[in-house]
JSON list of C-alpha atoms in Angstrom, two decimals:
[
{"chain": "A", "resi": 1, "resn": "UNK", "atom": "CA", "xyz": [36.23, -91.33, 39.62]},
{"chain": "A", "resi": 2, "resn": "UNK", "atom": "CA", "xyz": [35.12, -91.46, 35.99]},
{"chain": "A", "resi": 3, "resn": "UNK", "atom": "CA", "xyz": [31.91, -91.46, 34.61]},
{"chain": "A", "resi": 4, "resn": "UNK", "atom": "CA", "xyz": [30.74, -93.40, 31.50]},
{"chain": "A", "resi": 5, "resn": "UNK", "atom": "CA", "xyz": [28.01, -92.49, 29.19]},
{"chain": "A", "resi": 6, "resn": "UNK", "atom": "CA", "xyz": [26.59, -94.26, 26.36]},
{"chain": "A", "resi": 7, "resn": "UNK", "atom": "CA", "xyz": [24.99, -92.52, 23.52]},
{"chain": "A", "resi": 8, "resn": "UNK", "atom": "CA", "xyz": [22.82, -94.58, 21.51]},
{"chain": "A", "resi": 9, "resn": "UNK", "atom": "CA", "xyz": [21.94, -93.03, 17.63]},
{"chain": "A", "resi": 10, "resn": "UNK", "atom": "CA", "xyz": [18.88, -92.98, 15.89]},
{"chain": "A", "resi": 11, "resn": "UNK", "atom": "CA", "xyz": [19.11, -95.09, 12.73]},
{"chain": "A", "resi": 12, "resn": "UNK", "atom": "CA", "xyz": [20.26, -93.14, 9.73]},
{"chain": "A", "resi": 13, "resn": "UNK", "atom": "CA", "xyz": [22.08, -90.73, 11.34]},
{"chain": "A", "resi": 14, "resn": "UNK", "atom": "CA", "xyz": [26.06, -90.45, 11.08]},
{"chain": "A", "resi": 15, "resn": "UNK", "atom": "CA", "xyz": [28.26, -91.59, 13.98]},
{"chain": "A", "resi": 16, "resn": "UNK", "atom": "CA", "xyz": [31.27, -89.83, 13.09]},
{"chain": "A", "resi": 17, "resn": "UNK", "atom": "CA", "xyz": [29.24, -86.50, 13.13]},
{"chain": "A", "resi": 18, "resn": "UNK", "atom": "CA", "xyz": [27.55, -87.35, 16.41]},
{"chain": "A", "resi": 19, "resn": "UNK", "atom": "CA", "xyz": [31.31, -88.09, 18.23]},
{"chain": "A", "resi": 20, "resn": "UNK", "atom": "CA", "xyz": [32.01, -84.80, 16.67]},
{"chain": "A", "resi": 21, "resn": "UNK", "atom": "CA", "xyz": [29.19, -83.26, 18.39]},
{"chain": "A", "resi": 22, "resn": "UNK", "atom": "CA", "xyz": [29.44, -84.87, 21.72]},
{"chain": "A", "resi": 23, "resn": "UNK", "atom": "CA", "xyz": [33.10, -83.52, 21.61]},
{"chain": "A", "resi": 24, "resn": "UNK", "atom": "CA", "xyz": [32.45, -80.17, 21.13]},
{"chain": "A", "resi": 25, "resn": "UNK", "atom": "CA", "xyz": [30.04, -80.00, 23.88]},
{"chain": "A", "resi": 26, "resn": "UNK", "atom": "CA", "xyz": [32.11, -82.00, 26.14]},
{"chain": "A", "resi": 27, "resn": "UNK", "atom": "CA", "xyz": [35.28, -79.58, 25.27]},
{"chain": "A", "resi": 28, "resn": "UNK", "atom": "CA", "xyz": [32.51, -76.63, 26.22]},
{"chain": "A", "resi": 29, "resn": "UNK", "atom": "CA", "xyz": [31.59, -78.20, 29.45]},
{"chain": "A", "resi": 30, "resn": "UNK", "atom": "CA", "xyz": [35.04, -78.74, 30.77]},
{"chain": "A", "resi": 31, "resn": "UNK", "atom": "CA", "xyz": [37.24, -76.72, 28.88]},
{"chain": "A", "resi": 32, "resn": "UNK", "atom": "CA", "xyz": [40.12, -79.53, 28.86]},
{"chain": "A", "resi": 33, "resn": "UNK", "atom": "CA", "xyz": [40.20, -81.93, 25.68]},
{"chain": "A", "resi": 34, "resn": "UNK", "atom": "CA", "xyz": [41.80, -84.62, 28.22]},
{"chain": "A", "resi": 35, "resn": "UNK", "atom": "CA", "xyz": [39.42, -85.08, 30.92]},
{"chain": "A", "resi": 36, "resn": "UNK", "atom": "CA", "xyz": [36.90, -86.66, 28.76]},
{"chain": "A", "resi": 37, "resn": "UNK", "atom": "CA", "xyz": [37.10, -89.38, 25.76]},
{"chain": "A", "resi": 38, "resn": "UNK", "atom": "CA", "xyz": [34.75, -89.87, 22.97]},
{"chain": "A", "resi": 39, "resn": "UNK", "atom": "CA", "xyz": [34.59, -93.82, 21.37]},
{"chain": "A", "resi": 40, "resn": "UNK", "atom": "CA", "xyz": [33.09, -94.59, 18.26]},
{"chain": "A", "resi": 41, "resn": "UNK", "atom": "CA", "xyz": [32.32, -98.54, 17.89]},
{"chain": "A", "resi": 42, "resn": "UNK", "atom": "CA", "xyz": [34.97, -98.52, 15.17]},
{"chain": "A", "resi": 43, "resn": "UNK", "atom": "CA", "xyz": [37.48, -96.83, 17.17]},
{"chain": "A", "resi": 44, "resn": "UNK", "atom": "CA", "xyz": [37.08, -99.51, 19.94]},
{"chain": "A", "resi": 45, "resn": "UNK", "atom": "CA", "xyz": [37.01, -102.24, 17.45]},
{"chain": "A", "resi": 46, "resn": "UNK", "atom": "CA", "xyz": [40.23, -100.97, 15.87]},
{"chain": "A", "resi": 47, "resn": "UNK", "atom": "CA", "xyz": [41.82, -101.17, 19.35]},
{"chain": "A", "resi": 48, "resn": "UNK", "atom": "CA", "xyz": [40.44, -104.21, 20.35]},
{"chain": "A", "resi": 49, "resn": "UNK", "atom": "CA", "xyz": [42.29, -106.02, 16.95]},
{"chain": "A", "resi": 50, "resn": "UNK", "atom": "CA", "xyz": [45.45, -103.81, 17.91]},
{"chain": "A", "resi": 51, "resn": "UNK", "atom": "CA", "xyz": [45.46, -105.53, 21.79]},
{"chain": "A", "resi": 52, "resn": "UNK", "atom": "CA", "xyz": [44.43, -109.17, 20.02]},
{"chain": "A", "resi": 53, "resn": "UNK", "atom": "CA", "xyz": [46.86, -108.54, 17.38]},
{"chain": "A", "resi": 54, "resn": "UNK", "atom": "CA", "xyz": [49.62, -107.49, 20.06]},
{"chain": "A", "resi": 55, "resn": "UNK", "atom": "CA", "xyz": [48.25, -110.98, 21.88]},
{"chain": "A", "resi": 56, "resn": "UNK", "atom": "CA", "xyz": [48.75, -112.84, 18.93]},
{"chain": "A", "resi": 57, "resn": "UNK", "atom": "CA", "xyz": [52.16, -112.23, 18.12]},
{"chain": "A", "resi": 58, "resn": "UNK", "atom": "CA", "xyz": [52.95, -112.73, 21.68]},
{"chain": "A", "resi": 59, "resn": "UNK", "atom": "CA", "xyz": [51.15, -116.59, 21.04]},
{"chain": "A", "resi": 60, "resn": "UNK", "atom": "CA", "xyz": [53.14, -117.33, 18.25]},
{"chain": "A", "resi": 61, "resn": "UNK", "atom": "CA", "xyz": [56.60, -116.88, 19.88]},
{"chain": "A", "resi": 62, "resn": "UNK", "atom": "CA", "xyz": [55.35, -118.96, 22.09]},
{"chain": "A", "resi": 63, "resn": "UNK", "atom": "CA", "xyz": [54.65, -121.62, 20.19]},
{"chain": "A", "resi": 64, "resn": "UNK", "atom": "CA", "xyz": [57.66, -121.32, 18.09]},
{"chain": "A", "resi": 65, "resn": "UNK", "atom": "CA", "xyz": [59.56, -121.47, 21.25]},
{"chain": "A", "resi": 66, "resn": "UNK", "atom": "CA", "xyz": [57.58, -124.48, 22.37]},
{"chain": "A", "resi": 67, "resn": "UNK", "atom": "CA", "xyz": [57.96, -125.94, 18.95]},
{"chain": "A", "resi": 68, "resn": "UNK", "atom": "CA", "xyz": [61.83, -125.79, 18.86]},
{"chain": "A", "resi": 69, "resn": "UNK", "atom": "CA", "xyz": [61.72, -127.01, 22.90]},
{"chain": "A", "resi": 70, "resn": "UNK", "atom": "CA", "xyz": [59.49, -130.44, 22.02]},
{"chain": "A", "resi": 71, "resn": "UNK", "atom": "CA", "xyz": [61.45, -131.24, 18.74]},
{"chain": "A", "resi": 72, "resn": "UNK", "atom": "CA", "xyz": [64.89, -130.94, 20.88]},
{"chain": "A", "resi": 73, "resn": "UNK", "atom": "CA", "xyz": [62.82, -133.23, 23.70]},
{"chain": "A", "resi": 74, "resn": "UNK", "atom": "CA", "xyz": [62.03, -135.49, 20.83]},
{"chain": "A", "resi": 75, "resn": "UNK", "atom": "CA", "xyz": [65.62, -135.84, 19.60]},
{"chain": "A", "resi": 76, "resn": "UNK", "atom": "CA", "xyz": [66.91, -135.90, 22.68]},
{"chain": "A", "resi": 77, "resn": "UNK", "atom": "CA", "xyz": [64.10, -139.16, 23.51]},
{"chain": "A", "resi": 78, "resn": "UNK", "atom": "CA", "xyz": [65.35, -140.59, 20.18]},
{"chain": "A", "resi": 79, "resn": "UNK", "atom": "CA", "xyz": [69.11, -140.30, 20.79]},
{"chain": "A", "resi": 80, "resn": "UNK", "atom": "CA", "xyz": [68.64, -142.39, 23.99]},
{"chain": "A", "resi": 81, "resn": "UNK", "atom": "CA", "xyz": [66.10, -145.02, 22.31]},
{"chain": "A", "resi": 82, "resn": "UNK", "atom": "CA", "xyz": [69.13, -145.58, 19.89]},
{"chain": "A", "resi": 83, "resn": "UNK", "atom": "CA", "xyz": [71.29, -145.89, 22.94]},
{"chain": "A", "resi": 84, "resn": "UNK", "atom": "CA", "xyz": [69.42, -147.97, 25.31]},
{"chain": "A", "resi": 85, "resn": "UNK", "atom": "CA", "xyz": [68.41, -150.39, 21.29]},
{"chain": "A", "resi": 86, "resn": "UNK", "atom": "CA", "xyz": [71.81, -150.26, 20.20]},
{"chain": "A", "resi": 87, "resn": "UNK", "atom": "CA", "xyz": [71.91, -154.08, 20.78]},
{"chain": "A", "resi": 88, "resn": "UNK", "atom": "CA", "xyz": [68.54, -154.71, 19.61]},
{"chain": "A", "resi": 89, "resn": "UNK", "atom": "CA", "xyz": [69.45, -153.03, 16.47]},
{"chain": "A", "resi": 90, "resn": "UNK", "atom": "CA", "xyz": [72.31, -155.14, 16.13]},
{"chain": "A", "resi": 91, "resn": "UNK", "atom": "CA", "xyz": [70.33, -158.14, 16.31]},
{"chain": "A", "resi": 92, "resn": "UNK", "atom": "CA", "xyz": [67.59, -156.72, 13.82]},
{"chain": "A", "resi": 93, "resn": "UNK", "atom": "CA", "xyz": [70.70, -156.35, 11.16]},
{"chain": "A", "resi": 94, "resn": "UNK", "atom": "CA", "xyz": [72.31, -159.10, 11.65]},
{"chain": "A", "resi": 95, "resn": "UNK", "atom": "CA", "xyz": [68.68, -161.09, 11.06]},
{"chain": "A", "resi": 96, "resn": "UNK", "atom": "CA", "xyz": [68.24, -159.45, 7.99]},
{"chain": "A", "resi": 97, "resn": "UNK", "atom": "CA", "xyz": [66.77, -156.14, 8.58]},
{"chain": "A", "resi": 98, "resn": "UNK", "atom": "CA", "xyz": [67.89, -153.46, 6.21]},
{"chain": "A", "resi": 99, "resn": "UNK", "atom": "CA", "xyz": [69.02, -149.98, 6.93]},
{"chain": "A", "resi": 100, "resn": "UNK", "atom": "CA", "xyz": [65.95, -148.70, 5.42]},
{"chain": "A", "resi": 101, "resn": "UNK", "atom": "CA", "xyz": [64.00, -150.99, 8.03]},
{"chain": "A", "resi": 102, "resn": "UNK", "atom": "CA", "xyz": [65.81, -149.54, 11.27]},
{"chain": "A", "resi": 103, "resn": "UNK", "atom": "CA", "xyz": [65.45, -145.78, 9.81]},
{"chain": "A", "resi": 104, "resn": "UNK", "atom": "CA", "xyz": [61.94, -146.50, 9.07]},
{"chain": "A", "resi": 105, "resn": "UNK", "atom": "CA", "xyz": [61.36, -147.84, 12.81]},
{"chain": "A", "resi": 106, "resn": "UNK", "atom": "CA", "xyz": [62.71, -145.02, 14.32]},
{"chain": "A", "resi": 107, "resn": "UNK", "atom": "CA", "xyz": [61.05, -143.00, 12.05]},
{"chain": "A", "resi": 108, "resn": "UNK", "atom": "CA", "xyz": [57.86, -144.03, 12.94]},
{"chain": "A", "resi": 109, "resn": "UNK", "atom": "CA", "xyz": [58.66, -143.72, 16.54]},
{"chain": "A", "resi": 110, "resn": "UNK", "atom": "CA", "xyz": [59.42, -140.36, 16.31]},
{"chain": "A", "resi": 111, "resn": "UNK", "atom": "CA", "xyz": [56.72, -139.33, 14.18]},
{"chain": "A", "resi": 112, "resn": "UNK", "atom": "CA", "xyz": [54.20, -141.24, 17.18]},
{"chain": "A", "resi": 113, "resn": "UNK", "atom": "CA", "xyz": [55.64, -139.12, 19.66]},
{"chain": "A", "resi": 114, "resn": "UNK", "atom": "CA", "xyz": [55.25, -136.02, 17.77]},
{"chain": "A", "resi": 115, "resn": "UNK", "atom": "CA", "xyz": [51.33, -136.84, 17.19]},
{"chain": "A", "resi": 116, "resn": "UNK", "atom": "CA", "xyz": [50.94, -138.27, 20.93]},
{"chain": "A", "resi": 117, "resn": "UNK", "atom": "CA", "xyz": [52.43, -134.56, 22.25]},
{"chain": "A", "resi": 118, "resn": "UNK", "atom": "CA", "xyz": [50.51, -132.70, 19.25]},
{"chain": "A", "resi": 119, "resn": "UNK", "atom": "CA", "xyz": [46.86, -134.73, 20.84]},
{"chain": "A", "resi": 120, "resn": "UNK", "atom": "CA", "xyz": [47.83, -133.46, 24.06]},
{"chain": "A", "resi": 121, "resn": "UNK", "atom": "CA", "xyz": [48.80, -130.19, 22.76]},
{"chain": "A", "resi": 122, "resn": "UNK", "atom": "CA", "xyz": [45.23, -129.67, 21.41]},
{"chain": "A", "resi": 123, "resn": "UNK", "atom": "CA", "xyz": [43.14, -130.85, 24.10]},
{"chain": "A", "resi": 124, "resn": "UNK", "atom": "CA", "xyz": [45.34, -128.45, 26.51]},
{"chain": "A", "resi": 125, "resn": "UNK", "atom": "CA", "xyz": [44.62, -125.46, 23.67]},
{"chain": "A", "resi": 126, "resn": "UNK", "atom": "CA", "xyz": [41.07, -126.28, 23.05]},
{"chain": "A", "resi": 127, "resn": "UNK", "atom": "CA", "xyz": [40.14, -126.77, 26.63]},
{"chain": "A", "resi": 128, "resn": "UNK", "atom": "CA", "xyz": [41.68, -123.23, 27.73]},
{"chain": "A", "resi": 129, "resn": "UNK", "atom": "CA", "xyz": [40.19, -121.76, 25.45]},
{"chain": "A", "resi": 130, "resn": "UNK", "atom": "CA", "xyz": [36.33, -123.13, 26.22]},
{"chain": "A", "resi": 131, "resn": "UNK", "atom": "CA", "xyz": [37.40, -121.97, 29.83]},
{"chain": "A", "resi": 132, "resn": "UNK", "atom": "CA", "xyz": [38.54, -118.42, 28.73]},
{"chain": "A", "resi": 133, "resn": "UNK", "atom": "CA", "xyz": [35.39, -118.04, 26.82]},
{"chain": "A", "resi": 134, "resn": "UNK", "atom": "CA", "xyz": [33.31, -119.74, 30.06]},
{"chain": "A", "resi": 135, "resn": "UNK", "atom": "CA", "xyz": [35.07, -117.35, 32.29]},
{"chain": "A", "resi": 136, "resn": "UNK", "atom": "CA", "xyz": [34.60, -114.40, 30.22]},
{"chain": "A", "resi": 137, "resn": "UNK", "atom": "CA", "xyz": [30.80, -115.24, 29.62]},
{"chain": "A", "resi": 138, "resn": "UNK", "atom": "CA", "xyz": [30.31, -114.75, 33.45]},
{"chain": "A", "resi": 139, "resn": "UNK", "atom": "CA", "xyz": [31.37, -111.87, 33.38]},
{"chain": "A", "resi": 140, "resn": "UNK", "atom": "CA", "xyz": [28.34, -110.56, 30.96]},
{"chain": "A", "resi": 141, "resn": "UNK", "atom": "CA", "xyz": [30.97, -110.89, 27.99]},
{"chain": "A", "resi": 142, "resn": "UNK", "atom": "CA", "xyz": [29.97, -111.87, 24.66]},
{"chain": "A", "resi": 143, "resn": "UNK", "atom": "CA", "xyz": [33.75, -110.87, 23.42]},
{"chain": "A", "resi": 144, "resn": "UNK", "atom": "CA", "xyz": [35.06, -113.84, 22.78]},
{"chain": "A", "resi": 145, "resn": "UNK", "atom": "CA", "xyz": [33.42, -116.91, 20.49]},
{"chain": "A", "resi": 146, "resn": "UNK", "atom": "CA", "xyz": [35.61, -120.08, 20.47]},
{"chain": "A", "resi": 147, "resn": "UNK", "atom": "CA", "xyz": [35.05, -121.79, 17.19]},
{"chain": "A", "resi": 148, "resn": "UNK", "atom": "CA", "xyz": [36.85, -124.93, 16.17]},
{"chain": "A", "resi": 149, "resn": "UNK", "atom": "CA", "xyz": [38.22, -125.89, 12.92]},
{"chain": "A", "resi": 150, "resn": "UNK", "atom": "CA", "xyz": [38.58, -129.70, 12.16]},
{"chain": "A", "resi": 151, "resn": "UNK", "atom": "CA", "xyz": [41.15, -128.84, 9.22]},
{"chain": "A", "resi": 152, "resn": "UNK", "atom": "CA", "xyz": [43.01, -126.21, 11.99]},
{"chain": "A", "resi": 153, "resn": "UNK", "atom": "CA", "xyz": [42.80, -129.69, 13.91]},
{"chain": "A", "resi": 154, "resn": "UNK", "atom": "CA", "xyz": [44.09, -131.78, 11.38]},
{"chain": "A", "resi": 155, "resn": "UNK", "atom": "CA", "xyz": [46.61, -129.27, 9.78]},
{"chain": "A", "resi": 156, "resn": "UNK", "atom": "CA", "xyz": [48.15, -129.05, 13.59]},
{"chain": "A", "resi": 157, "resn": "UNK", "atom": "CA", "xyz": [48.11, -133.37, 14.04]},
{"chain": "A", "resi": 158, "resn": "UNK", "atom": "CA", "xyz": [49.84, -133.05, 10.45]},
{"chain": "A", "resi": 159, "resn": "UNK", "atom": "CA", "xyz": [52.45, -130.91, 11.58]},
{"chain": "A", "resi": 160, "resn": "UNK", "atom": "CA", "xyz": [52.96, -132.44, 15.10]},
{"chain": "A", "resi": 161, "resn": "UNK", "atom": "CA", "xyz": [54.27, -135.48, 13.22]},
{"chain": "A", "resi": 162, "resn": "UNK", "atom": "CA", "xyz": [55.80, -133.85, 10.47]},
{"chain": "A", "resi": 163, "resn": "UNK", "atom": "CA", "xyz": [58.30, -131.94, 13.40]},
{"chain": "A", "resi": 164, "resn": "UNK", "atom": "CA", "xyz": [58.61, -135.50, 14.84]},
{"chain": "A", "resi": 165, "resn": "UNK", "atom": "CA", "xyz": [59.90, -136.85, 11.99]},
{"chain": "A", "resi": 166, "resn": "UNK", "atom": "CA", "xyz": [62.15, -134.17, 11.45]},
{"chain": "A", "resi": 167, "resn": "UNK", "atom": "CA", "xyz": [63.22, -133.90, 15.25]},
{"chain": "A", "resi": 168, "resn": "UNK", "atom": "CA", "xyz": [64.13, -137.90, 14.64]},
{"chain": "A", "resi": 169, "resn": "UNK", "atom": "CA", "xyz": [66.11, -138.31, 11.63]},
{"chain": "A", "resi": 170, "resn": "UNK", "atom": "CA", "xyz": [69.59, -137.42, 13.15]},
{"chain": "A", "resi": 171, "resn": "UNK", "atom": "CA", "xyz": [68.87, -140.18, 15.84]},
{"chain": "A", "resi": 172, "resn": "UNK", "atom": "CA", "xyz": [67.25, -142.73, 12.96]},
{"chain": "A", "resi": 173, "resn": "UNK", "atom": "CA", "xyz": [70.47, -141.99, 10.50]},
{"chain": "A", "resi": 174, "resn": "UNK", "atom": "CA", "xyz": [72.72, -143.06, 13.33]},
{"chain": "A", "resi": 175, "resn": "UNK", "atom": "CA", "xyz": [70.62, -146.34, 14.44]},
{"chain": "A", "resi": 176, "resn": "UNK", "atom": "CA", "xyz": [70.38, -146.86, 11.02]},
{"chain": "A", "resi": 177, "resn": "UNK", "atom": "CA", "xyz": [74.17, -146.62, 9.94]},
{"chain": "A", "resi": 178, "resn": "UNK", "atom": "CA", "xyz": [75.39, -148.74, 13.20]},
{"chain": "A", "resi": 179, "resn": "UNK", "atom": "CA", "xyz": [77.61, -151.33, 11.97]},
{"chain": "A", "resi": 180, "resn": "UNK", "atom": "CA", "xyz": [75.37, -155.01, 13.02]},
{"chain": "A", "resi": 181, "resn": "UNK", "atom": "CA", "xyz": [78.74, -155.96, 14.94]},
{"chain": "A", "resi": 182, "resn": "UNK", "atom": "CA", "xyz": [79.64, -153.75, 16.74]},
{"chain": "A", "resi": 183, "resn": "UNK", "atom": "CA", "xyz": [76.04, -153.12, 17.49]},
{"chain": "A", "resi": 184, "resn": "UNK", "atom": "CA", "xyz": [75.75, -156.78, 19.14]},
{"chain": "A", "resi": 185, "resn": "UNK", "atom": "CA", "xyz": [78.96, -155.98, 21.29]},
{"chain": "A", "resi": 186, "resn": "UNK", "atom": "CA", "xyz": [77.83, -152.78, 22.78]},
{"chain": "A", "resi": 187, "resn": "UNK", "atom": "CA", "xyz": [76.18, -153.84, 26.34]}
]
């Protein structure tokens, strides 16, 4: 069973001293510096940024993770769109399209597949995290404040297409560099 007490200072007076005090006559009381504990706000502060620190470093692996998972998804989609188009690309060269043209198609495919999974991305993040703060606000918690950034938002669309691209140029460079003949015999 533990027991909780809050001490509440009058204005002007110093908290570290007070703590001070409060140990003292805690450590007279029971004689055993471990059975009691003795929190200044900055003290709980400070460990509240070490657990959202620790939680935050924990987030970004995962997104790194998830970042290198969707741009191998993305490649791997793009590879197969080559595959399944090889005779539509064939067709586009032979017609007149450039390489340029077939690199830039693909291109832009990837790079709309990068912003479609980004747009999903953030209406997954920014939903869970309304519904932590909901959840937490039940609770009587005023701890955590969900504020949303429209450059974070932008900066994070940005990027989503920007690892698209990137995740798609292997599979463009090879749609792009199929020869228009053999392209029209492959079935």
């Amino acid at each position: 069973i533990s027991n909780v007490f809050v001490v509440q200072i009058q204005k002007g007076q110093d908290i570290e001293k007070v703590a001070e005090e409060i140990r003292k006559e805690l450590m007279r009381k029971y004689k055993d510096k471990d059975a009691f504990q003795v929190f200044t706000p900055e003290q709980l502060l400070k460990q509240i940024k070490s657990i959202l620190g620790t939680i935050e470093l924990v987030l970004v692996v995962i997104a790194g993770i998830s970042i290198v998972v969707g741009s191998i998804g993305i490649m791997n989609s793009m590879f197969t769109s080559v595959l399944e188009r090889t005779n539509d690309i064939g067709v586009m060269r032979a017609v007149g399209a450039s390489k340029n043209n077939v690199l830039f198609l693909f291109l832009i495919e990837s790079g709309f597949i990068g912003l479609l999974g980004g747009t999903i991305g953030i209406i997954l993040g920014v939903s869970f995290a309304y519904f932590t703060q909901y959840i937490l606000s039940l609770t009587g918690s005023n701890l955590l404040s969900v504020q949303v950034s429209i450059s974070l938002i932008l900066f994070s669309l940005f990027f989503s297409v920007l690892v698209g691209i990137i995740s798609g140029l292997v599979p463009a460079f090879r749609a792009a560099s199929l020869p228009p003949v053999e392209a029209l015999r492959y079935e």
